[in-house]
CSV table of C-alpha atoms in Angstrom, one decimal:
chain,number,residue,atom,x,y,z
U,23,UNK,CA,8.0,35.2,3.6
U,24,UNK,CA,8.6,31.8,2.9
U,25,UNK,CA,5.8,29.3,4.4
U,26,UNK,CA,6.6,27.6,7.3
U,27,UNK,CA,8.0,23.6,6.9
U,28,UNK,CA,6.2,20.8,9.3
U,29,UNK,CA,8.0,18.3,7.5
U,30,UNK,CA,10.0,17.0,10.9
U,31,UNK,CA,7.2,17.6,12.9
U,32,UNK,CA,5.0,15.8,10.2
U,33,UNK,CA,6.9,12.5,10.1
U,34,UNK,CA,7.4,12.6,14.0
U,35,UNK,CA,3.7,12.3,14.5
U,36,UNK,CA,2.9,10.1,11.4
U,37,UNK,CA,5.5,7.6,11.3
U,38,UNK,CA,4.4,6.2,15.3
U,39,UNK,CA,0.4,6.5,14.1
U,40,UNK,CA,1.6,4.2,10.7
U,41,UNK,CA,3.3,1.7,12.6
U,42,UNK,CA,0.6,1.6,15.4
U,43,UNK,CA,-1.6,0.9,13.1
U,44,UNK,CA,-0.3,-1.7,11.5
U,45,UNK,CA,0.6,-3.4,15.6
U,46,UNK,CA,-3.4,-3.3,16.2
U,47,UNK,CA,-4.2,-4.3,12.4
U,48,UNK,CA,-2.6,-7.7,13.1
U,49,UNK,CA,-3.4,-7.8,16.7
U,50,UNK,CA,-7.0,-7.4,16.0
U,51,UNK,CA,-7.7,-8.1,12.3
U,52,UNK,CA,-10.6,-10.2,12.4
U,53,UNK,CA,-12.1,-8.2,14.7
U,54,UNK,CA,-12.2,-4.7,12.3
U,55,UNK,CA,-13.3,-7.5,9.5
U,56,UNK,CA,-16.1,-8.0,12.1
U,57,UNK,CA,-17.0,-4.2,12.4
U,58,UNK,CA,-17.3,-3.6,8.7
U,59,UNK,CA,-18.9,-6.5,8.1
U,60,UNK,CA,-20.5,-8.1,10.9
U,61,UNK,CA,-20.0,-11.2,13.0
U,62,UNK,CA,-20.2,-13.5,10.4
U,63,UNK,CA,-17.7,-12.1,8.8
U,64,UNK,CA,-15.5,-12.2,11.7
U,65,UNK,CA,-15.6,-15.8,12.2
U,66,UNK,CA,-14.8,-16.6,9.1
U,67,UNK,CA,-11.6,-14.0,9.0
U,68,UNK,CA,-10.6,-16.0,12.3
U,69,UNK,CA,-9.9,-19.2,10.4
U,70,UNK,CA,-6.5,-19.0,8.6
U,71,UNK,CA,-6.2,-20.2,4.8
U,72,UNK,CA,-4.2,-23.5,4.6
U,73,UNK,CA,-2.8,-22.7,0.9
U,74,UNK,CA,-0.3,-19.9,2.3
U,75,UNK,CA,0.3,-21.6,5.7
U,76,UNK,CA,4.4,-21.2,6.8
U,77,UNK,CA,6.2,-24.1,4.9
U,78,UNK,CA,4.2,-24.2,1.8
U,79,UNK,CA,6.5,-24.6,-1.0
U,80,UNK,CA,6.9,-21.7,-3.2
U,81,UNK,CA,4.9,-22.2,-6.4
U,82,UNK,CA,2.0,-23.1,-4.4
U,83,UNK,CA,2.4,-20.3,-2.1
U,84,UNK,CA,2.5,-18.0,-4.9
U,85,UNK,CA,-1.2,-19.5,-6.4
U,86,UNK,CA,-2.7,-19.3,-2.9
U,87,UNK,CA,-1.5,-15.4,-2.4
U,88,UNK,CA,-2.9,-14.8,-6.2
U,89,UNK,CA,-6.3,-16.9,-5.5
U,90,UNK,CA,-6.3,-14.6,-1.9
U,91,UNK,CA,-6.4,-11.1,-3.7
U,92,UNK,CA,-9.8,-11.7,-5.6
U,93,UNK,CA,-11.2,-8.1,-5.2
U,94,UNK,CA,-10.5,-5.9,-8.2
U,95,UNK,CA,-10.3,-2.4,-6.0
U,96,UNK,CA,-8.3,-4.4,-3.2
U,97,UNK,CA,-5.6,-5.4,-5.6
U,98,UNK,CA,-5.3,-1.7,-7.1
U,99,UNK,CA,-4.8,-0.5,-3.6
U,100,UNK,CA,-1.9,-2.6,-3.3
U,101,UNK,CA,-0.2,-2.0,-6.3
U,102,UNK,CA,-0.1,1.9,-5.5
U,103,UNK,CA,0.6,1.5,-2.0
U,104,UNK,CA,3.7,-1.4,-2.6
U,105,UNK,CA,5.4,0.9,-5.6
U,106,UNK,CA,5.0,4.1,-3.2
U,107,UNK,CA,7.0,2.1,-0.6
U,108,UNK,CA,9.5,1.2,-3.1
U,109,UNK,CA,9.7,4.9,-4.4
U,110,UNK,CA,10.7,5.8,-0.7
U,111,UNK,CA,12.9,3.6,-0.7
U,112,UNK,CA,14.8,5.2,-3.5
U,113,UNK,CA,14.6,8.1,-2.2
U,114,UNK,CA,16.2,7.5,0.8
U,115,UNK,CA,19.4,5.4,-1.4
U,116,UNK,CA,19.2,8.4,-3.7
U,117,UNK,CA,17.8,11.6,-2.3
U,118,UNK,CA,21.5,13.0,-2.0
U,119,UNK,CA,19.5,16.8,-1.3
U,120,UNK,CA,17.9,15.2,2.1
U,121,UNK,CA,19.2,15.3,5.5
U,122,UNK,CA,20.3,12.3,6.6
U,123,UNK,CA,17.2,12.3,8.9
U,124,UNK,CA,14.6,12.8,6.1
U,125,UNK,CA,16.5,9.6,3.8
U,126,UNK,CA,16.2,7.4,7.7
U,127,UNK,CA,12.1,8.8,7.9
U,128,UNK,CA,11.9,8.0,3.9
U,129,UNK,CA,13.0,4.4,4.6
U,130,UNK,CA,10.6,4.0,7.8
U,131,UNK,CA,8.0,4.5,5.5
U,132,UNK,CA,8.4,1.8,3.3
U,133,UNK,CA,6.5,-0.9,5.6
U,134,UNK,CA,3.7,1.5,6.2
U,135,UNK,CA,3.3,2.3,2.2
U,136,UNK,CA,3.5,-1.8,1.2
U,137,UNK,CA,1.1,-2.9,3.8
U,138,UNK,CA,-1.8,-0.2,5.5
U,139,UNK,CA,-3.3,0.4,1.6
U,140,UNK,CA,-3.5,-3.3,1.0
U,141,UNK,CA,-4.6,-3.9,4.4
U,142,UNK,CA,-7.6,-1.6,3.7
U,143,UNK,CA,-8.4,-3.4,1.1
U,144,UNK,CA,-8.2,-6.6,2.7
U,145,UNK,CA,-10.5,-5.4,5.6
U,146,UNK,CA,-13.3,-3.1,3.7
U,147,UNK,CA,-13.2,-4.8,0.2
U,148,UNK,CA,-12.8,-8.4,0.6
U,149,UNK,CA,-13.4,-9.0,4.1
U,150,UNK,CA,-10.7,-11.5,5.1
U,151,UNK,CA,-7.8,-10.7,6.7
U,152,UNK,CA,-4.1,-10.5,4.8
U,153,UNK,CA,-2.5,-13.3,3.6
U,154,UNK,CA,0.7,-12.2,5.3
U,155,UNK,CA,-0.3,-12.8,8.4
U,156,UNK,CA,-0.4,-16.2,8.3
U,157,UNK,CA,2.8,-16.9,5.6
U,158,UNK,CA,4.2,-14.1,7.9
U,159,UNK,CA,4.7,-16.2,11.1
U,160,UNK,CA,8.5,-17.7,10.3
U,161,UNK,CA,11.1,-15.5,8.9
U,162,UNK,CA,11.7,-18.0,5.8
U,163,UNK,CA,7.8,-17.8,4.8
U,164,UNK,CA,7.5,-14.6,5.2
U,165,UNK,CA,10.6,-13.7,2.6
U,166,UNK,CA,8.9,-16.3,0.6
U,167,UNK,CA,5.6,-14.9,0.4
U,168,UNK,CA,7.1,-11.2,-0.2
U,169,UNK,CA,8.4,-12.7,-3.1
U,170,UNK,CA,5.2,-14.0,-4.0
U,171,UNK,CA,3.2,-10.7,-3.4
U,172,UNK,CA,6.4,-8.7,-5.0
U,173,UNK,CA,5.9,-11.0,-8.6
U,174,UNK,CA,1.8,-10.9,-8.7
U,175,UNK,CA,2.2,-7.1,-8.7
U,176,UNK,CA,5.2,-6.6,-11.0
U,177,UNK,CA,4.2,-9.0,-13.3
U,178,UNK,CA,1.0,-7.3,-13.7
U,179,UNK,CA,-1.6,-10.4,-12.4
U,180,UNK,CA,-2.7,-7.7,-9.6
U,181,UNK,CA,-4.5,-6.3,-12.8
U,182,UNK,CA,-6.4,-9.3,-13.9
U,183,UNK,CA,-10.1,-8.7,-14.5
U,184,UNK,CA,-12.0,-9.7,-11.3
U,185,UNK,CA,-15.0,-9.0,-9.8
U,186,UNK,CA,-15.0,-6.2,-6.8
U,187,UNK,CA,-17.1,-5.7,-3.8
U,188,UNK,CA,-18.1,-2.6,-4.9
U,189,UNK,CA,-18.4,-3.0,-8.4
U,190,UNK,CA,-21.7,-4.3,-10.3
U,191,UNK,CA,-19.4,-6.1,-12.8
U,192,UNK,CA,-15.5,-7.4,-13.1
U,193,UNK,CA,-13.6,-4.4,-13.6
U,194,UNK,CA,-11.2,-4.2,-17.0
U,195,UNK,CA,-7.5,-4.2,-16.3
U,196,UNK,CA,-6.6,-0.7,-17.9
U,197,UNK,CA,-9.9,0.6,-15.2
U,198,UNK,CA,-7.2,-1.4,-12.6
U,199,UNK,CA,-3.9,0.3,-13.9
U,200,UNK,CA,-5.5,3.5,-14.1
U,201,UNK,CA,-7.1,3.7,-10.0
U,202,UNK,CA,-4.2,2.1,-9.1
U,203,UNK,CA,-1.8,4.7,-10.4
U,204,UNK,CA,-4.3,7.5,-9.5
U,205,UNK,CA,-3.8,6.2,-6.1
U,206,UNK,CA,-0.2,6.3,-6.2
U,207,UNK,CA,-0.6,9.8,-7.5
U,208,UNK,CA,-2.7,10.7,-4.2
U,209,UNK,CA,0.2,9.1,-1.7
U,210,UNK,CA,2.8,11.4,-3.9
U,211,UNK,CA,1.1,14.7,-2.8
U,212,UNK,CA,-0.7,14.3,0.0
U,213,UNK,CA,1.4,12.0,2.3
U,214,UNK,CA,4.0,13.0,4.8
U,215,UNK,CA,6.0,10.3,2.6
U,216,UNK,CA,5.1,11.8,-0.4
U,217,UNK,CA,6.5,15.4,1.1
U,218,UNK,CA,10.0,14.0,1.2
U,219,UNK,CA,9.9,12.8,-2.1
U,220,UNK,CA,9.2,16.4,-3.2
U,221,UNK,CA,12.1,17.9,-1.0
U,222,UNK,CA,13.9,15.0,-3.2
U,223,UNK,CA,13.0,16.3,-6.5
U,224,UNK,CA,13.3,20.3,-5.5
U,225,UNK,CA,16.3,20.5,-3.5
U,226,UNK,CA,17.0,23.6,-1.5
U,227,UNK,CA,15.7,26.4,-4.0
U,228,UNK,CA,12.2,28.4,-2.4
U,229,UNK,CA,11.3,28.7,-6.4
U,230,UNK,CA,11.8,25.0,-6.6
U,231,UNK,CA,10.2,23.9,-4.1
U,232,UNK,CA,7.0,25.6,-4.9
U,233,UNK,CA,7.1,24.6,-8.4
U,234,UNK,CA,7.4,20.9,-7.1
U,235,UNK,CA,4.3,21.4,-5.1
U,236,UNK,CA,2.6,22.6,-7.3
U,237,UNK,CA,3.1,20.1,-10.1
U,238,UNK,CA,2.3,17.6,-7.3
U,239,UNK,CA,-1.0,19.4,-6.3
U,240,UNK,CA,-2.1,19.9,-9.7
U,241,UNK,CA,-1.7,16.0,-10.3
U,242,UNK,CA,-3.6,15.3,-6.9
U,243,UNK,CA,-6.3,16.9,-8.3
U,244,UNK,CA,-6.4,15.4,-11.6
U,245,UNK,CA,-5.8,11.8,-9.9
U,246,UNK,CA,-8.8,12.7,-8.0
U,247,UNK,CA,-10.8,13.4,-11.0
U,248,UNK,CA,-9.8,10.4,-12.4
U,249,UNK,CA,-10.5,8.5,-9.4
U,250,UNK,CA,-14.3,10.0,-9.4
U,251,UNK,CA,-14.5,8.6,-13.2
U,252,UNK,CA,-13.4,5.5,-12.9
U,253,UNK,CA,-15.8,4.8,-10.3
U,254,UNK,CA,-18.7,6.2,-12.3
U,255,UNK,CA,-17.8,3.7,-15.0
U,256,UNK,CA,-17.3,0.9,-12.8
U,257,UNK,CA,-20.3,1.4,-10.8
């Protein structure tokens, strides 16, 4: 018999605990800064930067986001999380063998993909709080500094060699690229988000579908691996 699908039930339950978390990641930012890190570390996440503060004009926007993601790890967390919420949002413009439901629930994940990773490495890694929540407060700022965040990962400065907190040493850009798309990798087979793109790729075939999962638990695994030896050679 074929096993049972949790997909809708999945998403129903995931989808509110993502956005949640995001409402009490910028109500209270500083404050999980603070229990990581410590007080000290609190205060100082209170005090916004001035270098992506609404109005700033672009170019110098986009050099204060860059000169805000300093943390090696950090930056590869955002890089995997930002292309997985662009991959769900191709699949919901393209995955013509979802419900209409599953293309709406592959859409609502976009913001949860190109924010919570980065936010964790904003919060555990550099200890600071995201840039987007100051450039964030007006609509035009915010757009602005999207752009910004969209070009530093695109362009591949995300991947510039930079110390981490973790790390004895800078960390070499292919060591970036590589945990970044392991990471990526990880959100494809393990996420509810990452469950729709599957459906995407199988369609309504049983034989499909279990090939599909398989090919994406296989690659979990190895991402996984890959993940464990990167950070033996970066420790």
């Amino acid at each position: 018999a074929p096993r049972p699908d949790y997909e809708a039930e999945m998403n129903a339950v995931a989808l509110p605990l993502a956005y949640g978390t995001m409402v009490l990641s910028q109500t209270y930012g500083s404050t999980i800064v603070g229990l990581f890190h410590g007080p000290a570390a609190k205060t100082a996440a209170e005090v916004p930067p001035d270098d992506v503060a609404p109005g700033t004009p672009l170019l110098e926007l986009c050099d204060g986001y860059a000169s805000h993601h300093f943390d090696a790890i950090s930056n590869s967390f955002h890089a995997a999380g930002m292309t997985a919420a662009l991959v769900s949002v191709l699949v919901c413009l393209l995955g013509s063998r979802l419900s209409t439901s599953q293309r709406v629930a592959s859409l609502l994940w976009w913001a949860p993909q190109w924010y919570l990773p980065a936010w964790i490495g904003h919060f555990v890694l550099q200890k600071d709080v995201p840039a987007v929540f100051t450039y964030g407060l007006t609509p035009k700022s915010y757009f602005t500094g999207e752009f910004c965040s969209t070009m530093w990962v695109y362009t591949g400065r995300v991947f510039e060699q930079k110390a981490s907190l973790v790390t004895s040493s800078p960390v070499a850009p292919v060591l970036n690229f590589a945990l970044a798309v392991s990471l990526f990798v990880i959100l494809a087979a393990l996420t509810p988000a990452g469950g729709l793109w599957q459906k995407a790729l199988a369609g309504p075939a049983a034989e499909s579908k279990s090939a599909v999962a398989k090919t994406f638990n296989s690659a979990a695994v190895a991402a996984a691996a890959a993940v464990a030896a990167i950070a033996a050679c970066i420790a």
